[in-house]
Amino acid sequence: MTDFHKGLLAINNAENTLLTALNESGKESFLQQQIPTRKTEAWKYTSLNALTSNEEGYGRVATQFNVEGLEALSEIPSLNAQRLVFVNGQYSKELSTSSDSVNVTRFNEANDVQKTIIADNIGTAIDQEKHLFAALNNAIIHDGILVHVGKNEQLKTSIQITHITTKQAQSFTVPTRILIVLETGASATVVEHFTSTDDEQNCFVNAITEVKIGANARLDHYRLQLMQEGSIQIGGVYVDLDRDANYDSFQLGLGAKIVRNDINVNHNVGGSHCELKGVYLPQNKQLIDFHSNMEHKVANCTTNEIFRGIMADKSKAVFNGRIHIHPDAQKTLAQLSNKNLLISDEATINTKPELEIYADDVRCAHGATIAQLDDDARFYLQSRGISAAEADVMLSFGFINELLENLELEAVRDLIRPILALRFGRDEELMQHIG
């Protein structure tokens, strides 16, 4: 057992008997796996040095949970949603909205029926032997959130789950877990929102979301990583799709000291569809890494995956998108596109789209591009009286605008537009060009 393993497993979380078996299984798996290095293929371009070499270590949870001044961070204005807010990993009743809904509950407050749902589904969508930080999450979580939508139930109100971090005296870990279970014919919209105060953060957020979508059910899922750049966030989304199930997801990552998102979708029964779109925008010396894996195990399933990245300053991005077509997955239709824009000569992107096909009656396509801002387009805008800075903002935003315009939730668009304006121009006056 290395000091890294020992430190994280030493996190003093209260025991939850509902999760005892998962904790024990996760601990065993976590201890058996080595820390990824540059020689580990899945981590070839992403160094964990900022996490593993921290002198204090991250083997503790937060001790301060003051919610004063956090109201604005907890809200997504104009979003009609039931809101659950956690500050440094602890549930905040003051910042959450009160609700009698039976669709959302914390593991620690689950009734007998909900406990059965948790026990039957938790950990089943994840192969923890292949995902070190999923195994860690299994080992150390003591609470979580269950989103359960019953048969043929259509949720009219979105569910917003917000995690806020604040700077602590010592580096600390925030393990988060969400389990989403949609029964046959159900539908729901879930927004995961990770944010922080503007202070230099010293947290490691280990965020895992499991999704189980029943036959002919649909989930619209938004995952927004908006944390201050000193933070570290490593986690993933693991999805199981039943017959004719639909999973529609949008992922936004702003980058930080380390951000790593693993997205694994299993097409287990015919007729399912995955629509996965994402945008990543690192700057300064930030690092962000998206690894997606689409497992087409059966026939007549479809995937459409589109990611766009804009890298500034000395930032670094990694994108690895894999579509795996199993021998029985005939009549598969799968497409993967990754386009990247470098707006600095010192920024880097490592992109690797993969198709692994073992069936012969399929239609699949994949591609990746890397480009810089077009000098002719910039000159044209400047010739019309637009400054160089304004022109860069307009061209950069145009690169990702199509994905943003297609977002169903207007409140999410309204939240991220001003954030992106500051990201590109770092000047509030430039917001007019992406309004």
Coordinates of C-alpha atoms in Angstrom, one line a residue, residues 58-358:
Y58 CA -5.7 14.9 0.6
G59 CA -6.5 12.3 3.3
R60 CA -9.1 14.3 5.1
V61 CA -12.5 15.8 4.6
A62 CA -13.4 19.5 5.2
T63 CA -14.1 20.8 8.6
Q64 CA -15.6 24.2 7.7
F65 CA -19.1 24.4 6.1
N66 CA -20.0 28.1 6.5
V67 CA -22.7 29.0 3.9
E68 CA -22.6 32.7 4.3
G69 CA -22.2 34.5 1.0
L70 CA -22.7 31.3 -1.1
E71 CA -26.3 31.9 -2.1
A72 CA -25.4 33.2 -5.6
L73 CA -23.1 30.3 -6.2
S74 CA -25.8 27.8 -5.3
E75 CA -28.4 29.1 -7.8
I76 CA -28.9 28.8 -11.5
P77 CA -31.1 31.8 -12.2
S78 CA -34.4 31.1 -13.9
L79 CA -34.0 27.3 -13.7
N80 CA -37.2 25.7 -12.5
A81 CA -35.6 23.0 -10.4
Q82 CA -35.6 21.1 -7.1
R83 CA -32.1 22.1 -5.8
L84 CA -29.8 20.2 -3.5
V85 CA -26.7 22.0 -2.4
F86 CA -23.6 20.6 -0.8
V87 CA -20.8 22.7 0.7
N88 CA -17.4 21.0 0.9
G89 CA -19.3 17.7 0.7
Q90 CA -21.9 18.4 3.4
Y91 CA -25.6 18.9 2.6
S92 CA -26.8 22.5 3.2
K93 CA -30.4 22.7 4.0
E94 CA -30.2 26.5 4.0
L95 CA -29.1 26.7 0.4
S96 CA -31.3 23.8 -0.9
T97 CA -35.0 24.1 -1.8
S98 CA -37.5 22.3 0.4
S99 CA -39.5 19.7 -1.4
D100 CA -41.7 16.7 -0.5
S101 CA -40.6 15.0 -3.7
V102 CA -40.1 11.3 -3.4
N103 CA -37.9 11.3 -6.6
V104 CA -34.8 12.6 -4.8
T105 CA -33.3 11.6 -1.5
R106 CA -30.0 11.3 0.2
F107 CA -28.8 7.8 0.9
N108 CA -28.8 8.5 4.6
E109 CA -32.4 9.5 4.5
A110 CA -33.7 6.7 2.2
N111 CA -36.8 4.7 3.2
D112 CA -36.9 0.9 2.9
V113 CA -38.1 1.0 -0.8
Q114 CA -35.4 3.5 -1.7
K115 CA -32.7 1.5 0.1
T116 CA -33.6 -1.5 -2.0
I117 CA -33.3 0.5 -5.2
I118 CA -29.9 1.7 -4.0
A119 CA -28.7 -1.7 -3.0
D120 CA -29.9 -3.2 -6.3
N121 CA -28.2 -0.6 -8.6
I122 CA -25.2 1.0 -6.8
G123 CA -22.0 0.0 -8.5
T124 CA -23.6 -2.1 -11.2
A125 CA -22.7 0.3 -14.1
I126 CA -19.1 0.6 -13.2
D127 CA -16.2 -1.8 -13.8
Q128 CA -14.1 -0.5 -10.9
E129 CA -11.2 -2.8 -11.9
K130 CA -10.6 -0.5 -14.9
H131 CA -11.2 2.8 -13.1
L132 CA -9.0 3.6 -10.2
F133 CA -10.9 6.6 -9.0
A134 CA -14.3 4.9 -9.3
A135 CA -12.9 2.2 -7.0
L136 CA -11.7 5.0 -4.6
N137 CA -15.2 6.5 -4.6
N138 CA -16.7 3.1 -3.9
A139 CA -14.3 2.7 -1.0
I140 CA -14.8 6.0 0.8
I141 CA -18.4 7.2 0.1
H142 CA -20.8 7.2 3.1
D143 CA -23.6 9.1 1.5
G144 CA -24.9 10.1 -1.9
I145 CA -28.0 11.1 -3.8
L146 CA -30.6 8.8 -5.3
V147 CA -32.7 10.2 -8.2
H148 CA -35.5 7.7 -8.9
V149 CA -38.3 8.2 -11.4
G150 CA -41.0 5.6 -11.5
K151 CA -42.6 3.8 -14.4
N152 CA -44.1 6.1 -17.0
E153 CA -43.5 9.2 -14.7
Q154 CA -42.5 12.4 -16.5
L155 CA -40.7 14.9 -14.2
K156 CA -41.7 18.4 -15.2
T157 CA -39.3 20.0 -12.8
S158 CA -35.5 19.7 -13.3
I159 CA -33.3 18.4 -10.5
Q160 CA -30.2 20.5 -9.8
I161 CA -27.4 19.1 -7.7
T162 CA -24.8 21.7 -6.8
H163 CA -21.4 21.1 -5.1
I164 CA -19.6 24.2 -3.8
T165 CA -16.1 24.1 -2.4
T166 CA -14.4 26.7 -0.3
K167 CA -10.7 27.0 0.7
Q168 CA -9.8 25.1 3.8
A169 CA -6.8 25.3 6.2
Q170 CA -5.5 22.0 4.7
S171 CA -6.0 20.2 1.4
F172 CA -9.1 17.9 1.6
T173 CA -11.2 15.5 -0.4
V174 CA -14.8 15.7 -1.4
P175 CA -16.2 12.3 -2.5
T176 CA -19.6 12.7 -4.3
R177 CA -21.9 10.0 -5.6
I178 CA -25.1 10.3 -7.6
L179 CA -27.3 7.3 -8.6
I180 CA -29.9 8.0 -11.2
V181 CA -32.5 5.3 -11.9
L182 CA -35.3 5.8 -14.5
E183 CA -37.9 3.0 -14.7
T184 CA -39.6 2.0 -18.0
G185 CA -41.1 5.0 -19.8
A186 CA -39.8 7.6 -17.4
S187 CA -38.1 10.9 -18.2
A188 CA -36.1 13.5 -16.2
T189 CA -33.6 16.3 -16.5
V190 CA -30.7 16.4 -14.1
V191 CA -28.1 19.3 -13.8
E192 CA -24.9 18.6 -12.0
H193 CA -23.2 21.9 -11.1
F194 CA -19.7 22.0 -9.6
T195 CA -18.5 25.4 -8.5
S196 CA -16.4 27.2 -5.9
T197 CA -15.5 30.5 -4.4
D198 CA -12.9 32.7 -6.1
D199 CA -10.2 31.8 -3.5
E200 CA -7.4 29.5 -4.5
Q201 CA -8.9 26.1 -3.9
N202 CA -7.1 23.2 -2.3
C203 CA -9.7 20.4 -2.8
F204 CA -9.8 17.1 -4.6
V205 CA -13.3 16.3 -5.8
N206 CA -13.9 12.7 -6.5
A207 CA -17.2 12.8 -8.4
I208 CA -19.0 9.7 -9.7
T209 CA -22.4 9.5 -11.3
E210 CA -24.1 6.2 -12.1
V211 CA -27.1 6.2 -14.5
K212 CA -29.5 3.4 -15.1
I213 CA -32.1 4.2 -17.9
G214 CA -35.0 1.7 -18.3
A215 CA -36.8 0.7 -21.5
N216 CA -38.1 3.6 -23.5
A217 CA -37.0 6.1 -20.8
R218 CA -35.1 9.3 -21.3
L219 CA -32.6 11.3 -19.3
D220 CA -31.3 14.8 -20.2
H221 CA -28.1 15.3 -18.2
Y222 CA -26.0 18.4 -17.8
R223 CA -22.6 18.3 -16.1
L224 CA -21.0 21.7 -15.5
Q225 CA -17.4 21.9 -14.1
L226 CA -17.0 25.6 -13.1
M227 CA -14.5 25.3 -10.2
Q228 CA -11.6 27.7 -9.5
E229 CA -8.4 26.6 -11.2
G230 CA -6.6 25.5 -8.0
S231 CA -9.0 22.6 -7.6
I232 CA -8.6 19.0 -8.7
Q233 CA -11.6 17.0 -10.0
I234 CA -11.4 13.4 -11.1
G235 CA -14.4 11.2 -11.7
G236 CA -16.8 10.0 -14.3
V237 CA -20.3 9.1 -15.6
Y238 CA -21.2 5.5 -16.1
V239 CA -24.4 4.7 -18.0
D240 CA -26.4 1.6 -18.6
L241 CA -29.1 1.8 -21.4
D242 CA -32.0 -0.6 -21.7
R243 CA -34.2 -1.2 -24.8
D244 CA -35.0 2.1 -26.7
A245 CA -33.6 4.1 -23.9
N246 CA -32.3 7.7 -24.6
Y247 CA -29.4 9.4 -22.9
D248 CA -28.8 13.0 -23.9
S249 CA -25.8 14.7 -22.2
F250 CA -23.9 18.0 -22.3
Q251 CA -20.6 18.3 -20.5
L252 CA -18.8 21.6 -19.8
G253 CA -15.3 21.7 -18.4
L254 CA -13.3 24.9 -17.7
G255 CA -10.2 23.2 -16.6
A256 CA -8.3 23.4 -13.3
K257 CA -5.1 22.0 -11.8
I258 CA -6.4 18.6 -13.0
V259 CA -9.8 17.8 -14.4
R260 CA -10.4 14.2 -15.6
N261 CA -13.8 13.0 -16.7
D262 CA -14.4 9.4 -17.8
I263 CA -17.7 8.8 -19.6
N264 CA -18.7 5.2 -20.2
V265 CA -22.0 4.3 -21.9
N266 CA -23.2 0.7 -22.3
H267 CA -25.7 -0.1 -25.0
N268 CA -27.0 -3.3 -23.5
V269 CA -30.3 -3.8 -25.3
G270 CA -31.4 -2.9 -28.9
G271 CA -32.8 0.5 -29.9
S272 CA -31.0 2.7 -27.4
H273 CA -29.5 6.1 -28.3
C274 CA -26.7 8.2 -26.8
E275 CA -26.3 11.9 -27.6
L276 CA -23.1 13.2 -26.0
K277 CA -21.9 16.7 -26.5
G278 CA -19.2 18.6 -24.7
V279 CA -17.1 21.8 -24.5
Y280 CA -13.8 22.2 -22.8
L281 CA -12.0 25.6 -22.3
P282 CA -8.8 25.4 -20.3
Q283 CA -6.6 28.5 -19.9
N284 CA -3.4 29.6 -18.0
K285 CA -1.7 26.3 -17.0
Q286 CA -4.8 24.3 -16.5
L287 CA -5.3 20.6 -17.6
I288 CA -8.5 19.0 -18.7
D289 CA -9.0 15.4 -19.9
F290 CA -12.1 13.8 -21.3
H291 CA -12.1 10.0 -21.9
S292 CA -15.3 8.6 -23.4
N293 CA -16.1 5.0 -24.2
M294 CA -19.2 3.8 -26.0
E295 CA -19.8 0.1 -25.7
H296 CA -22.2 -1.1 -28.5
K297 CA -22.9 -4.6 -27.3
V298 CA -26.1 -5.3 -29.3
A299 CA -27.7 -4.5 -32.6
N300 CA -29.7 -1.4 -33.7
C301 CA -28.2 1.2 -31.3
T302 CA -27.0 4.7 -32.2
T303 CA -24.4 7.1 -30.8
N304 CA -23.7 10.7 -31.8
E305 CA -20.8 12.3 -30.0
I306 CA -19.5 15.8 -30.5
F307 CA -16.8 17.6 -28.5
R308 CA -15.2 21.0 -29.1
G309 CA -12.2 22.4 -27.3
I310 CA -10.6 25.8 -27.1
M311 CA -7.2 26.0 -25.5
A312 CA -5.6 29.3 -24.3
D313 CA -2.2 30.4 -22.8
K314 CA -0.1 27.4 -21.6
S315 CA -3.1 25.1 -21.0
K316 CA -3.4 21.5 -22.0
A317 CA -6.3 19.3 -23.1
V318 CA -6.7 15.6 -23.7
F319 CA -9.5 14.0 -25.6
N320 CA -9.8 10.3 -26.1
G321 CA -13.1 9.1 -27.6
R322 CA -13.6 5.3 -28.2
I323 CA -16.5 3.6 -29.9
H324 CA -16.4 -0.2 -29.4
I325 CA -18.6 -2.2 -31.8
H326 CA -19.1 -5.8 -30.4
P327 CA -19.6 -8.8 -32.8
D328 CA -23.4 -8.8 -32.1
A329 CA -23.8 -5.1 -32.7
Q330 CA -25.0 -5.2 -36.3
K331 CA -26.9 -2.2 -37.7
T332 CA -25.0 0.2 -35.4
L333 CA -24.9 3.8 -36.4
A334 CA -22.2 5.7 -34.5
Q335 CA -20.4 9.0 -35.1
L336 CA -17.7 10.8 -33.2
S337 CA -16.3 14.3 -33.9
N338 CA -13.7 16.2 -32.0
K339 CA -12.6 19.7 -33.1
N340 CA -10.1 21.9 -31.3
L341 CA -9.0 25.5 -31.5
L342 CA -5.6 26.6 -30.2
I343 CA -5.6 30.4 -29.5
S344 CA -2.1 30.4 -28.1
D345 CA 1.2 29.1 -29.5
E346 CA 2.0 27.5 -26.2
A347 CA -1.3 25.6 -25.7
T348 CA -1.5 21.9 -26.5
I349 CA -4.1 19.3 -27.3
N350 CA -3.7 15.5 -27.5
T351 CA -6.7 14.0 -29.3
K352 CA -7.3 10.4 -30.2
P353 CA -10.7 9.3 -31.7
E354 CA -10.9 5.5 -31.9
L355 CA -13.2 3.0 -33.7
E356 CA -12.9 -0.6 -32.7
I357 CA -15.3 -2.6 -34.9
Y358 CA -16.0 -6.4 -34.8

